[in-house]
Amino acid sequence: MPAADAQEWTFPKPKKTRRRPPPPPAPQRTAPAMSASAIRAEHLSAKRDWASSTCCTSLRELVASHGPALSPVTSAVCLGLGTFDPHDGSCESKRRTHRQFIAFLTMVEELEKLAGTKIECIFQEPLFTDAERTFLTGMGYRVVDHPVACRAVTADSLLYGVHLYRELYEEALRAALPAVFVGTDWDTWDGVLLEREAVQGVRRMHERYERFAFPEDGITFSSTSVYWRPRGALASSKGGGEEHGRAENELVDRLDKVDKNA
């Protein structure tokens, strides 16, 4: 009888997974918090440096020269930009964020020229402070919380996300593949030797879209590509983000090391 009771109250153990654990709490701030006006001042300085760079010139030429033959864009979603005001005041971290931000705006400017109309920009970054949100909304952009921006991606969107985790790519690509995607290319993901297929939305774009190397500045855009759907091609309604597997820790660590050592 005791044996039967023991069997009756035996519960199955949950299966172990390789999913990335929840992010740790934000580190304690060791540098004074920046105001929106201070962030804007740094943005204007970074924008002047960017405007005279070969990376800026090459990116404008890429969009202007190839855009007319490729799918138009009516909205722009920027994921995981990073913070303009890191907890430790790191100048290198701020520089990377500003460069990613200004490169995104450069693409949007060129896409607006092609479209002949303004393009709404949506930003989603959990590290944004209130001052950062004020800075961005003051420029006329929308700042939203997760998962609003991921769900805002459509077949007519620019989806911009440099060096993001696999799960965020999958979530953003779940409903539809965007007209333009800027992020870690399929060759990089495929080279990690993951156990099962993942980030299938990126694989599908790699197979079906035009692909261009994102202009490299030696700091920010390693292993980043621009995938752009040909004009008139049938847009996919599924990005394949619901397919699981393939832990990406090695890839994220490798890209972080490249950025830090650049």
mmCIF file of C-alpha atoms in Angstrom:
data_model
loop_
_atom_site.group_PDB
_atom_site.id
_atom_site.type_symbol
_atom_site.label_atom_id
_atom_site.label_comp_id
_atom_site.label_asym_id
_atom_site.label_seq_id
_atom_site.Cartn_x
_atom_site.Cartn_y
_atom_site.Cartn_z
ATOM 1 C CA MET A 1 0.000 0.000 0.000
ATOM 2 C CA PRO A 2 2.716 2.617 0.770
ATOM 3 C CA ALA A 3 4.317 1.759 -2.568
ATOM 4 C CA ALA A 4 1.055 2.484 -4.389
ATOM 5 C CA ASP A 5 0.748 5.830 -2.577
ATOM 6 C CA ALA A 6 4.288 6.694 -3.557
ATOM 7 C CA GLN A 7 3.519 5.952 -7.197
ATOM 8 C CA GLU A 8 0.323 7.985 -7.061
ATOM 9 C CA TRP A 9 2.197 11.097 -5.880
ATOM 10 C CA THR A 10 5.133 10.870 -8.287
ATOM 11 C CA PHE A 11 5.321 13.904 -10.564
ATOM 12 C CA PRO A 12 7.202 14.070 -13.860
ATOM 13 C CA LYS A 13 10.253 16.299 -13.870
ATOM 14 C CA PRO A 14 10.159 19.186 -16.321
ATOM 15 C CA LYS A 15 12.348 18.777 -19.370
ATOM 16 C CA LYS A 16 15.550 20.731 -19.394
ATOM 17 C CA THR A 17 15.875 23.339 -22.092
ATOM 18 C CA ARG A 18 18.683 25.402 -23.521
ATOM 19 C CA ARG A 19 16.706 28.584 -23.696
ATOM 20 C CA ARG A 20 18.587 31.691 -22.584
ATOM 21 C CA PRO A 21 17.807 32.487 -18.919
ATOM 22 C CA PRO A 22 16.033 35.749 -18.058
ATOM 23 C CA PRO A 23 18.339 38.777 -18.229
ATOM 24 C CA PRO A 24 19.976 39.746 -14.927
ATOM 25 C CA PRO A 25 18.829 42.859 -13.083
ATOM 26 C CA ALA A 26 20.160 46.119 -14.463
ATOM 27 C CA PRO A 27 23.591 46.898 -12.972
ATOM 28 C CA GLN A 28 23.844 49.594 -10.371
ATOM 29 C CA ARG A 29 24.526 53.022 -11.855
ATOM 30 C CA THR A 30 28.011 54.369 -11.195
ATOM 31 C CA ALA A 31 27.829 57.425 -13.469
ATOM 32 C CA PRO A 32 25.427 60.382 -13.196
ATOM 33 C CA ALA A 33 22.263 60.006 -15.236
ATOM 34 C CA MET A 34 22.112 62.101 -18.397
ATOM 35 C CA SER A 35 19.359 64.563 -19.264
ATOM 36 C CA ALA A 36 17.519 64.524 -22.582
ATOM 37 C CA SER A 37 19.330 67.705 -23.630
ATOM 38 C CA ALA A 38 22.736 66.149 -22.840
ATOM 39 C CA ILE A 39 21.848 63.079 -24.921
ATOM 40 C CA ARG A 40 20.770 65.322 -27.780
ATOM 41 C CA ALA A 41 24.062 67.241 -27.625
ATOM 42 C CA GLU A 42 26.030 63.988 -27.923
ATOM 43 C CA HIS A 43 23.752 62.879 -30.753
ATOM 44 C CA LEU A 44 24.445 66.046 -32.748
ATOM 45 C CA SER A 45 28.194 65.604 -32.266
ATOM 46 C CA ALA A 46 28.042 61.953 -33.349
ATOM 47 C CA LYS A 47 25.856 62.920 -36.316
ATOM 48 C CA ARG A 48 28.493 65.391 -37.560
ATOM 49 C CA ASP A 49 31.184 62.702 -37.372
ATOM 50 C CA TRP A 50 28.947 60.182 -39.125
ATOM 51 C CA ALA A 51 28.047 62.559 -41.972
ATOM 52 C CA SER A 52 31.674 62.772 -43.109
ATOM 53 C CA SER A 53 32.331 59.018 -42.843
ATOM 54 C CA THR A 54 32.663 56.580 -45.733
ATOM 55 C CA CYS A 55 30.161 54.327 -43.921
ATOM 56 C CA CYS A 56 27.489 57.034 -44.224
ATOM 57 C CA THR A 57 28.240 57.649 -47.895
ATOM 58 C CA SER A 58 28.219 53.933 -48.712
ATOM 59 C CA LEU A 59 24.935 53.338 -46.873
ATOM 60 C CA ARG A 60 23.188 56.187 -48.681
ATOM 61 C CA GLU A 61 24.466 54.903 -52.025
ATOM 62 C CA LEU A 62 23.325 51.362 -51.228
ATOM 63 C CA VAL A 63 19.738 52.441 -50.527
ATOM 64 C CA ALA A 64 19.529 55.003 -53.333
ATOM 65 C CA SER A 65 21.001 52.760 -56.029
ATOM 66 C CA HIS A 66 19.214 49.487 -55.209
ATOM 67 C CA GLY A 67 15.982 50.734 -53.657
ATOM 68 C CA PRO A 68 14.044 51.563 -56.855
ATOM 69 C CA ALA A 69 14.163 47.909 -57.977
ATOM 70 C CA LEU A 70 13.262 46.504 -54.563
ATOM 71 C CA SER A 71 10.221 46.526 -52.269
ATOM 72 C CA PRO A 72 9.088 49.873 -50.823
ATOM 73 C CA VAL A 73 8.983 50.552 -47.090
ATOM 74 C CA THR A 74 6.146 52.277 -45.206
ATOM 75 C CA SER A 75 7.236 51.800 -41.570
ATOM 76 C CA ALA A 76 10.478 51.306 -39.645
ATOM 77 C CA VAL A 77 11.037 49.281 -36.481
ATOM 78 C CA CYS A 78 14.266 49.508 -34.477
ATOM 79 C CA LEU A 79 14.876 46.815 -31.858
ATOM 80 C CA GLY A 80 17.564 46.510 -29.195
ATOM 81 C CA LEU A 81 19.402 49.726 -29.996
ATOM 82 C CA GLY A 82 21.104 49.864 -26.627
ATOM 83 C CA THR A 83 21.250 52.773 -24.229
ATOM 84 C CA PHE A 84 22.601 56.258 -24.885
ATOM 85 C CA ASP A 85 23.297 56.482 -21.147
ATOM 86 C CA PRO A 86 25.048 53.308 -19.879
ATOM 87 C CA HIS A 87 25.232 52.786 -16.131
ATOM 88 C CA ASP A 88 29.020 53.185 -16.099
ATOM 89 C CA GLY A 89 29.157 56.088 -18.534
ATOM 90 C CA SER A 90 31.162 54.032 -21.054
ATOM 91 C CA CYS A 91 32.088 56.249 -24.008
ATOM 92 C CA GLU A 92 32.553 53.254 -26.311
ATOM 93 C CA SER A 93 29.118 51.866 -25.460
ATOM 94 C CA LYS A 94 27.505 55.237 -26.094
ATOM 95 C CA ARG A 95 29.370 55.602 -29.368
ATOM 96 C CA ARG A 96 28.083 52.240 -30.630
ATOM 97 C CA THR A 97 24.503 53.159 -29.734
ATOM 98 C CA HIS A 98 24.736 56.550 -31.420
ATOM 99 C CA ARG A 99 26.281 55.005 -34.542
ATOM 100 C CA GLN A 100 23.522 52.380 -34.777
ATOM 101 C CA PHE A 101 20.877 55.038 -34.214
ATOM 102 C CA ILE A 102 22.229 57.449 -36.826
ATOM 103 C CA ALA A 103 22.729 54.648 -39.362
ATOM 104 C CA PHE A 104 19.084 53.676 -38.864
ATOM 105 C CA LEU A 105 17.976 57.284 -39.412
ATOM 106 C CA THR A 106 20.155 57.484 -42.519
ATOM 107 C CA MET A 107 18.411 54.457 -44.006
ATOM 108 C CA VAL A 108 15.010 55.913 -43.147
ATOM 109 C CA GLU A 109 15.903 59.237 -44.786
ATOM 110 C CA GLU A 110 16.868 57.499 -48.021
ATOM 111 C CA LEU A 111 13.791 55.261 -47.927
ATOM 112 C CA GLU A 112 11.603 58.345 -47.469
ATOM 113 C CA LYS A 113 13.123 59.854 -50.618
ATOM 114 C CA LEU A 114 12.143 56.715 -52.519
ATOM 115 C CA ALA A 115 8.654 56.597 -51.004
ATOM 116 C CA GLY A 116 7.988 60.326 -51.303
ATOM 117 C CA THR A 117 6.480 60.372 -47.820
ATOM 118 C CA LYS A 118 7.427 60.261 -44.136
ATOM 119 C CA ILE A 119 8.006 56.873 -42.530
ATOM 120 C CA GLU A 120 6.925 56.219 -38.960
ATOM 121 C CA CYS A 121 9.777 55.010 -36.716
ATOM 122 C CA ILE A 122 9.193 52.799 -33.678
ATOM 123 C CA PHE A 123 11.843 52.055 -31.051
ATOM 124 C CA GLN A 124 11.869 49.260 -28.470
ATOM 125 C CA GLU A 125 14.728 48.998 -25.971
ATOM 126 C CA PRO A 126 14.225 47.881 -22.342
ATOM 127 C CA LEU A 127 17.274 49.851 -21.161
ATOM 128 C CA PHE A 128 15.911 53.246 -22.185
ATOM 129 C CA THR A 129 15.664 55.742 -19.347
ATOM 130 C CA ASP A 130 12.931 58.358 -19.108
ATOM 131 C CA ALA A 131 15.381 60.926 -20.472
ATOM 132 C CA GLU A 132 16.149 58.718 -23.476
ATOM 133 C CA ARG A 133 12.460 58.294 -24.170
ATOM 134 C CA THR A 134 12.017 62.066 -23.969
ATOM 135 C CA PHE A 135 14.923 62.558 -26.371
ATOM 136 C CA LEU A 136 13.418 60.185 -28.946
ATOM 137 C CA THR A 137 9.804 61.311 -28.658
ATOM 138 C CA GLY A 138 11.034 64.895 -28.915
ATOM 139 C CA MET A 139 12.376 63.978 -32.352
ATOM 140 C CA GLY A 140 8.961 62.694 -33.368
ATOM 141 C CA TYR A 141 9.549 58.961 -32.875
ATOM 142 C CA ARG A 142 7.457 56.375 -31.015
ATOM 143 C CA VAL A 143 9.010 54.531 -28.076
ATOM 144 C CA VAL A 144 7.169 51.404 -26.977
ATOM 145 C CA ASP A 145 7.578 48.550 -24.533
ATOM 146 C CA HIS A 146 8.035 44.899 -25.448
ATOM 147 C CA PRO A 147 6.389 43.290 -27.391
ATOM 148 C CA VAL A 148 4.667 46.191 -29.175
ATOM 149 C CA ALA A 149 7.425 46.844 -31.716
ATOM 150 C CA CYS A 150 7.867 43.145 -32.501
ATOM 151 C CA ARG A 151 4.178 42.912 -33.321
ATOM 152 C CA ALA A 152 4.327 46.067 -35.448
ATOM 153 C CA VAL A 153 6.533 44.423 -38.102
ATOM 154 C CA THR A 154 4.700 43.961 -41.403
ATOM 155 C CA ALA A 155 5.627 42.935 -44.938
ATOM 156 C CA ASP A 156 6.194 46.638 -45.714
ATOM 157 C CA SER A 157 8.522 47.365 -42.785
ATOM 158 C CA LEU A 158 12.197 48.032 -42.320
ATOM 159 C CA LEU A 159 13.226 45.837 -39.384
ATOM 160 C CA TYR A 160 16.526 47.046 -37.934
ATOM 161 C CA GLY A 161 18.229 45.086 -35.160
ATOM 162 C CA VAL A 162 22.020 44.796 -34.929
ATOM 163 C CA HIS A 163 23.462 41.872 -32.913
ATOM 164 C CA LEU A 164 20.266 40.775 -31.200
ATOM 165 C CA TYR A 165 19.531 37.489 -29.443
ATOM 166 C CA ARG A 166 17.926 34.721 -31.456
ATOM 167 C CA GLU A 167 14.648 34.838 -29.532
ATOM 168 C CA LEU A 168 14.085 38.506 -30.354
ATOM 169 C CA TYR A 169 14.744 37.948 -34.061
ATOM 170 C CA GLU A 170 12.335 35.017 -34.058
ATOM 171 C CA GLU A 171 9.632 36.979 -32.264
ATOM 172 C CA ALA A 172 9.926 39.972 -34.585
ATOM 173 C CA LEU A 173 9.843 37.769 -37.705
ATOM 174 C CA ARG A 174 7.001 35.549 -36.528
ATOM 175 C CA ALA A 175 4.034 37.243 -38.228
ATOM 176 C CA ALA A 176 5.675 38.430 -41.447
ATOM 177 C CA LEU A 177 9.006 38.862 -43.155
ATOM 178 C CA PRO A 178 9.720 42.588 -43.567
ATOM 179 C CA ALA A 179 10.506 44.349 -46.828
ATOM 180 C CA VAL A 180 13.983 45.143 -45.495
ATOM 181 C CA PHE A 181 15.878 43.465 -42.670
ATOM 182 C CA VAL A 182 19.119 44.723 -41.152
ATOM 183 C CA GLY A 183 20.755 42.352 -38.696
ATOM 184 C CA THR A 184 23.039 39.366 -38.209
ATOM 185 C CA ASP A 185 23.279 37.467 -41.494
ATOM 186 C CA TRP A 186 22.386 33.818 -42.036
ATOM 187 C CA ASP A 187 25.977 32.776 -42.781
ATOM 188 C CA THR A 188 26.957 33.837 -39.266
ATOM 189 C CA TRP A 189 24.062 32.004 -37.631
ATOM 190 C CA ASP A 190 24.622 28.907 -39.761
ATOM 191 C CA GLY A 191 28.295 28.828 -38.789
ATOM 192 C CA VAL A 192 27.566 28.401 -35.093
ATOM 193 C CA LEU A 193 26.742 24.681 -35.548
ATOM 194 C CA LEU A 194 23.490 24.876 -33.618
ATOM 195 C CA GLU A 195 21.654 21.665 -32.762
ATOM 196 C CA ARG A 196 18.338 22.311 -34.505
ATOM 197 C CA GLU A 197 17.031 24.772 -37.025
ATOM 198 C CA ALA A 198 16.348 28.255 -35.700
ATOM 199 C CA VAL A 199 15.923 31.842 -36.889
ATOM 200 C CA GLN A 200 14.194 30.415 -39.944
ATOM 201 C CA GLY A 201 12.951 33.841 -40.920
ATOM 202 C CA VAL A 202 16.546 34.919 -41.504
ATOM 203 C CA ARG A 203 17.220 31.745 -43.492
ATOM 204 C CA ARG A 204 14.188 32.375 -45.714
ATOM 205 C CA MET A 205 15.256 35.935 -46.388
ATOM 206 C CA HIS A 206 18.770 34.706 -47.151
ATOM 207 C CA GLU A 207 17.312 32.390 -49.794
ATOM 208 C CA ARG A 208 14.733 34.747 -51.313
ATOM 209 C CA TYR A 209 15.923 38.329 -50.836
ATOM 210 C CA GLU A 210 18.661 40.458 -52.325
ATOM 211 C CA ARG A 211 21.526 40.638 -49.845
ATOM 212 C CA PHE A 212 24.050 43.422 -49.297
ATOM 213 C CA ALA A 213 26.848 43.747 -46.776
ATOM 214 C CA PHE A 214 26.136 46.564 -44.359
ATOM 215 C CA PRO A 215 28.898 49.187 -44.717
ATOM 216 C CA GLU A 216 31.457 48.423 -42.018
ATOM 217 C CA ASP A 217 32.877 51.140 -39.799
ATOM 218 C CA GLY A 218 35.222 48.848 -37.864
ATOM 219 C CA ILE A 219 33.225 49.432 -34.687
ATOM 220 C CA THR A 220 29.576 48.532 -34.843
ATOM 221 C CA PHE A 221 28.338 46.493 -37.795
ATOM 222 C CA SER A 222 30.358 43.275 -37.920
ATOM 223 C CA SER A 223 28.459 40.294 -39.443
ATOM 224 C CA THR A 224 25.582 42.622 -40.363
ATOM 225 C CA SER A 225 23.733 42.377 -43.672
ATOM 226 C CA VAL A 226 20.873 44.120 -45.434
ATOM 227 C CA TYR A 227 18.240 41.708 -46.784
ATOM 228 C CA TRP A 228 15.826 43.407 -49.196
ATOM 229 C CA ARG A 229 12.846 41.727 -50.873
ATOM 230 C CA PRO A 230 12.708 42.177 -54.682
ATOM 231 C CA ARG A 231 9.914 44.442 -55.870
ATOM 232 C CA GLY A 232 6.870 42.393 -56.847
ATOM 233 C CA ALA A 233 8.007 39.273 -54.988
ATOM 234 C CA LEU A 234 5.344 37.588 -52.870
ATOM 235 C CA ALA A 235 5.685 38.597 -49.231
ATOM 236 C CA SER A 236 5.749 35.707 -46.761
ATOM 237 C CA SER A 237 3.110 35.751 -44.029
ATOM 238 C CA LYS A 238 5.221 33.611 -41.729
ATOM 239 C CA GLY A 239 8.730 34.276 -40.598
ATOM 240 C CA GLY A 240 9.193 30.927 -38.900
ATOM 241 C CA GLY A 241 9.964 32.415 -35.513
ATOM 242 C CA GLU A 242 7.903 29.740 -33.783
ATOM 243 C CA GLU A 243 10.513 27.108 -34.655
ATOM 244 C CA HIS A 244 12.705 26.491 -31.645
ATOM 245 C CA GLY A 245 16.141 25.146 -30.874
ATOM 246 C CA ARG A 246 19.736 26.143 -31.544
ATOM 247 C CA ALA A 247 21.200 27.967 -28.563
ATOM 248 C CA GLU A 248 22.988 31.103 -29.746
ATOM 249 C CA ASN A 249 25.183 31.971 -26.763
ATOM 250 C CA GLU A 250 28.417 31.395 -28.686
ATOM 251 C CA LEU A 251 27.337 33.774 -31.454
ATOM 252 C CA VAL A 252 26.295 36.600 -29.144
ATOM 253 C CA ASP A 253 29.501 36.293 -27.145
ATOM 254 C CA ARG A 254 31.568 36.291 -30.321
ATOM 255 C CA LEU A 255 29.888 39.430 -31.694
ATOM 256 C CA ASP A 256 30.280 41.192 -28.357
ATOM 257 C CA LYS A 257 34.011 40.408 -28.377
ATOM 258 C CA VAL A 258 34.348 41.749 -31.906
ATOM 259 C CA ASP A 259 32.692 45.019 -30.883
ATOM 260 C CA LYS A 260 34.802 45.418 -27.750
ATOM 261 C CA ASN A 261 38.067 44.633 -29.509
ATOM 262 C CA ALA A 262 37.373 46.861 -32.508
#
